[in-house]
Amino acid sequence: MTTLSTKPPSGTRDFLPEDIRKRQYVTGVIREVYESYGYEPLETPAFENIETLLGKYGDEGNKLIFKILKRGEHEQTGQADLALRYDLTVPLARVVAQYQNALPKFFKRYQIQPVWRADRPARGRFREFYQCDVDAIGSTSPIVEAEQLAAMATVLERLAFTDAVIQLNHRALLTALIDVAGIPRALEGEALVALDKLDKIGRDGVVSEMSARGFPATAGPALLDLVASSDASQGGSEAAGGNDWVLERLERSVAGHETGARALQDLKDILRLVAGTAAAARVNLAPSLARGLSYYTGAIMEATVEGIGSLGGGGRYDGLIGMFLGRDVPACGFSLGLERILVVMSERDQFPPDVSSGAVDILVTLWDATTAQHALRLAADLRAGGLRVEVYPEADKLGKQFKYAAGRNVAFVAIEGDEERTGGTVAIKDLRSGEQTAVARNEAAAFVAQRLHSRPRH
Amino acid sequence: MTTLSTKPPSGTRDFLPEDIRKRQYVTGVIREVYESYGYEPLETPAFENIETLLGKYGDEGNKLIFKILKRGEHEQTGQADLALRYDLTVPLARVVAQYQNALPKFFKRYQIQPVWRADRPARGRFREFYQCDVDAIGSTSPIVEAEQLAAMATVLERLAFTDAVIQLNHRALLTALIDVAGIPRALEGEALVALDKLDKIGRDGVVSEMSARGFPATAGPALLDLVASSDASQGGSEAAGGNDWVLERLERSVAGHETGARALQDLKDILRLVAGTAAAARVNLAPSLARGLSYYTGAIMEATVEGIGSLGGGGRYDGLIGMFLGRDVPACGFSLGLERILVVMSERDQFPPDVSSGAVDILVTLWDATTAQHALRLAADLRAGGLRVEVYPEADKLGKQFKYAAGRNVAFVAIEGDEERTGGTVAIKDLRSGEQTAVARNEAAAFVAQRLHSRPRH
């Protein structure tokens, strides 16, 4: 009838039920945690007017934006007037401008929605993927950073990333270190981009990149020395370690540098505030953390897991959110790498068992179409008892129905023949053990529920 | 800095937090109910390859599809290779073909995602809106229809549509009535389209539309008489009413008509199965229910509320889902009008009170920046007690913070001064009553939780 491909478009995915259950579990935890911190949900349209997006992501970004043809007779001209959302930050900036009088003075929002980028698809890189952003608008207080670090730590904990740490640094501190190293201010952006690659290309790689970009010969090594000397994870010294140790080193490095001193005070404030929160044991000062993007203006943070890398990050960016208002608006936020988190959680088996259990708790069997109304009544009763119930829709051999249930990872089947009906019971078979029990009908739901919840964790 | 409009694109909406809370409440109920009936979640990409969609919705539909420009050098040619999802049915058909070996024999899925149509925006008509579909693939058993009617009834009940009814009819029964009325088979489609307007344009309107389309002079009135004589809601007779009464009339109307007799048997089976379910008291046979779309092949259903109209509907369509497989695949499903349901629920105040309550349960005040770490510690403790907590991020006058909380519809504020801290207490102020209570710190979360849950329902 047709020879069309039925695959989803290149770089996109269909999410089948078991995928969605995992995704919903993760986003459910994230929502719950963010809401407990007073963040509120926001959603914006999939597409924006094209002028809203063009020019916001640089030349490279402009090319990666999916553009939508004008409708009607304009279709012929090839003119585009709309474009698919490229990130969640520009839409937030638009919302902040559009609803400035309706939004609270301190607007704390989270947004979990897909974005689209016409990148070349590759392993782990998609053209449609979810972003998961949390941002606090309207305050420069370090309480914002501290609460975000706590929220990030709580999410990681709830998702069983017991080994995750959060690296914390400050853009103004990096500015100071760059100054002290003798790198001209005009090269600051390039210094950050190079430093951002330290994990990937190592010290020598960063130094030669800096030389290639025309940095003064001693400046690159000087910056790397400054960073390394205060980096607990790179110190190698027995005495190295702990945020106080790092602070002490940094204080020496930026002594007398006004911007550096202010940044250090900021970090100290944040660390003091974090002490009573879920993030207390997870936040490590990391002077080498640069984060590539140019728009950060204050603290920067990144959640990492040894051997895995980054699970997300962010920081303060006081100059961006006001882009449509024409004035600076304080903002601090971070983004979790939802797709990455899902991959790692699957690999490391971090989902609770009920997330990967079957679609339903019990299958009501049917082997005689003339008694189907009883099967539906039984299903209704089991649902009223809180169970997720599927009714096998066609009269068939019981063995076949058991096999169907097992294939769908359903643990229990209910069998109600004439005999059971007369006696007011129902036979419940546990497909994992093979055990079959006659249970009073009005106790059947509780019987199954109790056994479901006592399932061994895998 | 810019004179760009910051409104969302024409026909689309930004969903601010209070909108999302309502939407999440409704979709949460729908998900929970569908999952209790064994339906599993599916999600597909926002765009499809353009050939997947073109030609599936008729000439009118082709024009309303948002088309995406090819990337790179192709951008100049105006060529489109992708298009935004227009409904959830064609993607389902694609998924059924693509994963035919991985999906269960009886694939029951729900899908709640936005679709995009370049319709002229109008009140209640959007270019981006959510569809909410539930479909069972792979069985022709009337158990499928009965369970879907029960699921639909359960959703309506849980969303407080206590006055909703579900109209039930059968396409093959309409075919029989059209036959009996003397309308040529070739005009069946047009007869259904005309009949579908009965509610809107009345009997005379339908009759004159049928004349205008060249129906035999007596055929239109004959069909309307057949329908009216068996329609309990239109009978006007004292004796009229009840599904048995309608069935009896219909039996007389299609006596000796084989297709009609089979359709009636189908409806009787469905009604018998529904008797033990949540839909028992809600399902009304409605011989005038036509539903405009041509693809239905069996039972059709529609949820309606007096004075409001349709909240959603669907039916059996055994010829459509196999479009990419090149063979018929049995399917039955319905779609809830999510946007309409949200409007009506807001108008009729059908949301539980906590959906429209504030974003957080309690605001922790701050009037001395030097004690901010205690505020964060208190917030952490209150969150551990299950509360949603916001910390006022800047030291400010208490009155201003109370006003901020009240403006955000937050019921409680916590005040912890030096005195409270020394005494191990915290002052909890209920902004609704003005009452302030000193509570032991470790009992503060429970104190607030208890009062939140005993809030009067509005």
mmCIF file of N, CA, C and O in Angstrom, chain B residues 155-192:
data_model
loop_
_atom_site.group_PDB
_atom_site.id
_atom_site.type_symbol
_atom_site.label_atom_id
_atom_site.label_comp_id
_atom_site.label_asym_id
_atom_site.label_seq_id
_atom_site.Cartn_x
_atom_site.Cartn_y
_atom_site.Cartn_z
ATOM 1 N N VAL B 155 -13.242 8.972 34.050
ATOM 2 C CA VAL B 155 -12.571 10.272 33.932
ATOM 3 C C VAL B 155 -13.567 11.393 34.220
ATOM 4 O O VAL B 155 -13.285 12.314 35.005
ATOM 5 N N LEU B 156 -14.738 11.332 33.608
ATOM 6 C CA LEU B 156 -15.736 12.397 33.779
ATOM 7 C C LEU B 156 -16.137 12.535 35.241
ATOM 8 O O LEU B 156 -16.261 13.638 35.775
ATOM 9 N N GLU B 157 -16.310 11.390 35.898
ATOM 10 C CA GLU B 157 -16.683 11.387 37.300
ATOM 11 C C GLU B 157 -15.590 12.009 38.152
ATOM 12 O O GLU B 157 -15.846 12.877 38.991
ATOM 13 N N ARG B 158 -14.331 11.583 37.899
ATOM 14 C CA ARG B 158 -13.206 12.079 38.698
ATOM 15 C C ARG B 158 -12.992 13.575 38.474
ATOM 16 O O ARG B 158 -12.473 14.272 39.346
ATOM 17 N N LEU B 159 -13.385 14.071 37.306
ATOM 18 C CA LEU B 159 -13.233 15.508 37.033
ATOM 19 C C LEU B 159 -14.495 16.288 37.414
ATOM 20 O O LEU B 159 -14.650 17.447 37.050
ATOM 21 N N ALA B 160 -15.399 15.631 38.139
ATOM 22 C CA ALA B 160 -16.600 16.272 38.694
ATOM 23 C C ALA B 160 -17.625 16.672 37.636
ATOM 24 O O ALA B 160 -18.432 17.581 37.866
ATOM 25 N N PHE B 161 -17.601 16.005 36.489
ATOM 26 C CA PHE B 161 -18.681 16.190 35.518
ATOM 27 C C PHE B 161 -19.816 15.223 35.874
ATOM 28 O O PHE B 161 -20.098 14.276 35.153
ATOM 29 N N THR B 162 -20.476 15.520 36.984
ATOM 30 C CA THR B 162 -21.490 14.593 37.489
ATOM 31 C C THR B 162 -22.685 14.521 36.551
ATOM 32 O O THR B 162 -23.440 13.556 36.577
ATOM 33 N N ASP B 163 -22.857 15.550 35.713
ATOM 34 C CA ASP B 163 -24.016 15.601 34.825
ATOM 35 C C ASP B 163 -23.699 15.150 33.400
ATOM 36 O O ASP B 163 -24.527 15.307 32.499
ATOM 37 N N ALA B 164 -22.521 14.574 33.189
ATOM 38 C CA ALA B 164 -22.172 14.153 31.829
ATOM 39 C C ALA B 164 -22.877 12.848 31.477
ATOM 40 O O ALA B 164 -23.064 11.979 32.328
ATOM 41 N N VAL B 165 -23.276 12.736 30.221
ATOM 42 C CA VAL B 165 -23.790 11.454 29.729
ATOM 43 C C VAL B 165 -22.932 11.050 28.525
ATOM 44 O O VAL B 165 -22.263 11.877 27.923
ATOM 45 N N ILE B 166 -22.979 9.759 28.230
ATOM 46 C CA ILE B 166 -22.236 9.279 27.058
ATOM 47 C C ILE B 166 -23.234 8.727 26.055
ATOM 48 O O ILE B 166 -23.976 7.787 26.358
ATOM 49 N N GLN B 167 -23.296 9.375 24.909
ATOM 50 C CA GLN B 167 -24.176 8.909 23.850
ATOM 51 C C GLN B 167 -23.483 7.797 23.085
ATOM 52 O O GLN B 167 -22.288 7.880 22.795
ATOM 53 N N LEU B 168 -24.262 6.760 22.772
ATOM 54 C CA LEU B 168 -23.703 5.600 22.068
ATOM 55 C C LEU B 168 -24.550 5.313 20.840
ATOM 56 O O LEU B 168 -25.789 5.319 20.907
ATOM 57 N N ASN B 169 -23.891 5.103 19.719
ATOM 58 C CA ASN B 169 -24.579 4.716 18.493
ATOM 59 C C ASN B 169 -23.663 3.780 17.708
ATOM 60 O O ASN B 169 -22.582 3.407 18.209
ATOM 61 N N HIS B 170 -24.057 3.422 16.506
ATOM 62 C CA HIS B 170 -23.280 2.455 15.725
ATOM 63 C C HIS B 170 -23.360 2.859 14.257
ATOM 64 O O HIS B 170 -24.441 3.104 13.737
ATOM 65 N N ARG B 171 -22.227 2.935 13.615
ATOM 66 C CA ARG B 171 -22.203 3.354 12.218
ATOM 67 C C ARG B 171 -23.005 2.399 11.315
ATOM 68 O O ARG B 171 -23.700 2.834 10.402
ATOM 69 N N ALA B 172 -22.902 1.100 11.592
ATOM 70 C CA ALA B 172 -23.622 0.140 10.747
ATOM 71 C C ALA B 172 -25.136 0.245 10.968
ATOM 72 O O ALA B 172 -25.929 -0.033 10.069
ATOM 73 N N LEU B 173 -25.527 0.664 12.161
ATOM 74 C CA LEU B 173 -26.953 0.897 12.406
ATOM 75 C C LEU B 173 -27.422 2.096 11.581
ATOM 76 O O LEU B 173 -28.513 2.063 10.981
ATOM 77 N N LEU B 174 -26.606 3.132 11.544
ATOM 78 C CA LEU B 174 -26.951 4.297 10.717
ATOM 79 C C LEU B 174 -27.023 3.905 9.241
ATOM 80 O O LEU B 174 -27.921 4.346 8.517
ATOM 81 N N THR B 175 -26.063 3.070 8.819
ATOM 82 C CA THR B 175 -26.112 2.575 7.434
ATOM 83 C C THR B 175 -27.456 1.899 7.165
ATOM 84 O O THR B 175 -28.096 2.129 6.124
ATOM 85 N N ALA B 176 -27.893 1.074 8.097
ATOM 86 C CA ALA B 176 -29.162 0.362 7.930
ATOM 87 C C ALA B 176 -30.326 1.345 7.879
ATOM 88 O O ALA B 176 -31.214 1.244 7.023
ATOM 89 N N LEU B 177 -30.333 2.331 8.785
ATOM 90 C CA LEU B 177 -31.431 3.302 8.808
ATOM 91 C C LEU B 177 -31.442 4.117 7.510
ATOM 92 O O LEU B 177 -32.508 4.417 6.957
ATOM 93 N N ILE B 178 -30.260 4.439 7.002
ATOM 94 C CA ILE B 178 -30.150 5.186 5.740
ATOM 95 C C ILE B 178 -30.714 4.356 4.592
ATOM 96 O O ILE B 178 -31.457 4.854 3.733
ATOM 97 N N ASP B 179 -30.384 3.055 4.602
ATOM 98 C CA ASP B 179 -30.947 2.103 3.631
ATOM 99 C C ASP B 179 -32.467 2.075 3.703
ATOM 100 O O ASP B 179 -33.169 2.238 2.703
ATOM 101 N N VAL B 180 -32.954 1.869 4.906
ATOM 102 C CA VAL B 180 -34.394 1.732 5.119
ATOM 103 C C VAL B 180 -35.129 3.011 4.691
ATOM 104 O O VAL B 180 -36.233 2.967 4.149
ATOM 105 N N ALA B 181 -34.477 4.158 4.890
ATOM 106 C CA ALA B 181 -35.105 5.434 4.525
ATOM 107 C C ALA B 181 -35.117 5.637 3.014
ATOM 108 O O ALA B 181 -35.731 6.580 2.521
ATOM 109 N N GLY B 182 -34.404 4.780 2.276
ATOM 110 C CA GLY B 182 -34.400 4.885 0.828
ATOM 111 C C GLY B 182 -33.345 5.840 0.290
ATOM 112 O O GLY B 182 -33.460 6.344 -0.827
ATOM 113 N N ILE B 183 -32.314 6.102 1.074
ATOM 114 C CA ILE B 183 -31.213 6.950 0.601
ATOM 115 C C ILE B 183 -30.199 6.052 -0.099
ATOM 116 O O ILE B 183 -29.779 5.044 0.470
ATOM 117 N N PRO B 184 -29.815 6.388 -1.344
ATOM 118 C CA PRO B 184 -28.852 5.541 -2.057
ATOM 119 C C PRO B 184 -27.534 5.433 -1.288
ATOM 120 O O PRO B 184 -27.101 6.414 -0.665
ATOM 121 N N ARG B 185 -26.911 4.251 -1.328
ATOM 122 C CA ARG B 185 -25.681 3.991 -0.592
ATOM 123 C C ARG B 185 -24.596 5.030 -0.921
ATOM 124 O O ARG B 185 -23.804 5.412 -0.057
ATOM 125 N N ALA B 186 -24.607 5.510 -2.163
ATOM 126 C CA ALA B 186 -23.585 6.477 -2.586
ATOM 127 C C ALA B 186 -23.688 7.786 -1.809
ATOM 128 O O ALA B 186 -22.719 8.543 -1.708
ATOM 129 N N LEU B 187 -24.876 8.071 -1.265
ATOM 130 C CA LEU B 187 -25.058 9.320 -0.521
ATOM 131 C C LEU B 187 -24.905 9.137 0.991
ATOM 132 O O LEU B 187 -25.155 10.060 1.767
ATOM 133 N N GLU B 188 -24.478 7.927 1.414
ATOM 134 C CA GLU B 188 -24.402 7.648 2.851
ATOM 135 C C GLU B 188 -23.527 8.662 3.588
ATOM 136 O O GLU B 188 -23.914 9.195 4.633
ATOM 137 N N GLY B 189 -22.344 8.909 3.020
ATOM 138 C CA GLY B 189 -21.421 9.845 3.672
ATOM 139 C C GLY B 189 -22.057 11.216 3.859
ATOM 140 O O GLY B 189 -21.972 11.813 4.937
ATOM 141 N N GLU B 190 -22.739 11.673 2.841
ATOM 142 C CA GLU B 190 -23.365 12.994 2.939
ATOM 143 C C GLU B 190 -24.530 12.987 3.926
ATOM 144 O O GLU B 190 -24.792 13.976 4.607
ATOM 145 N N ALA B 191 -25.225 11.851 3.979
ATOM 146 C CA ALA B 191 -26.319 11.744 4.952
ATOM 147 C C ALA B 191 -25.772 11.875 6.379
ATOM 148 O O ALA B 191 -26.354 12.562 7.230
ATOM 149 N N LEU B 192 -24.628 11.242 6.622
ATOM 150 C CA LEU B 192 -24.035 11.296 7.968
ATOM 151 C C LEU B 192 -23.586 12.716 8.304
ATOM 152 O O LEU B 192 -23.799 13.195 9.420
#
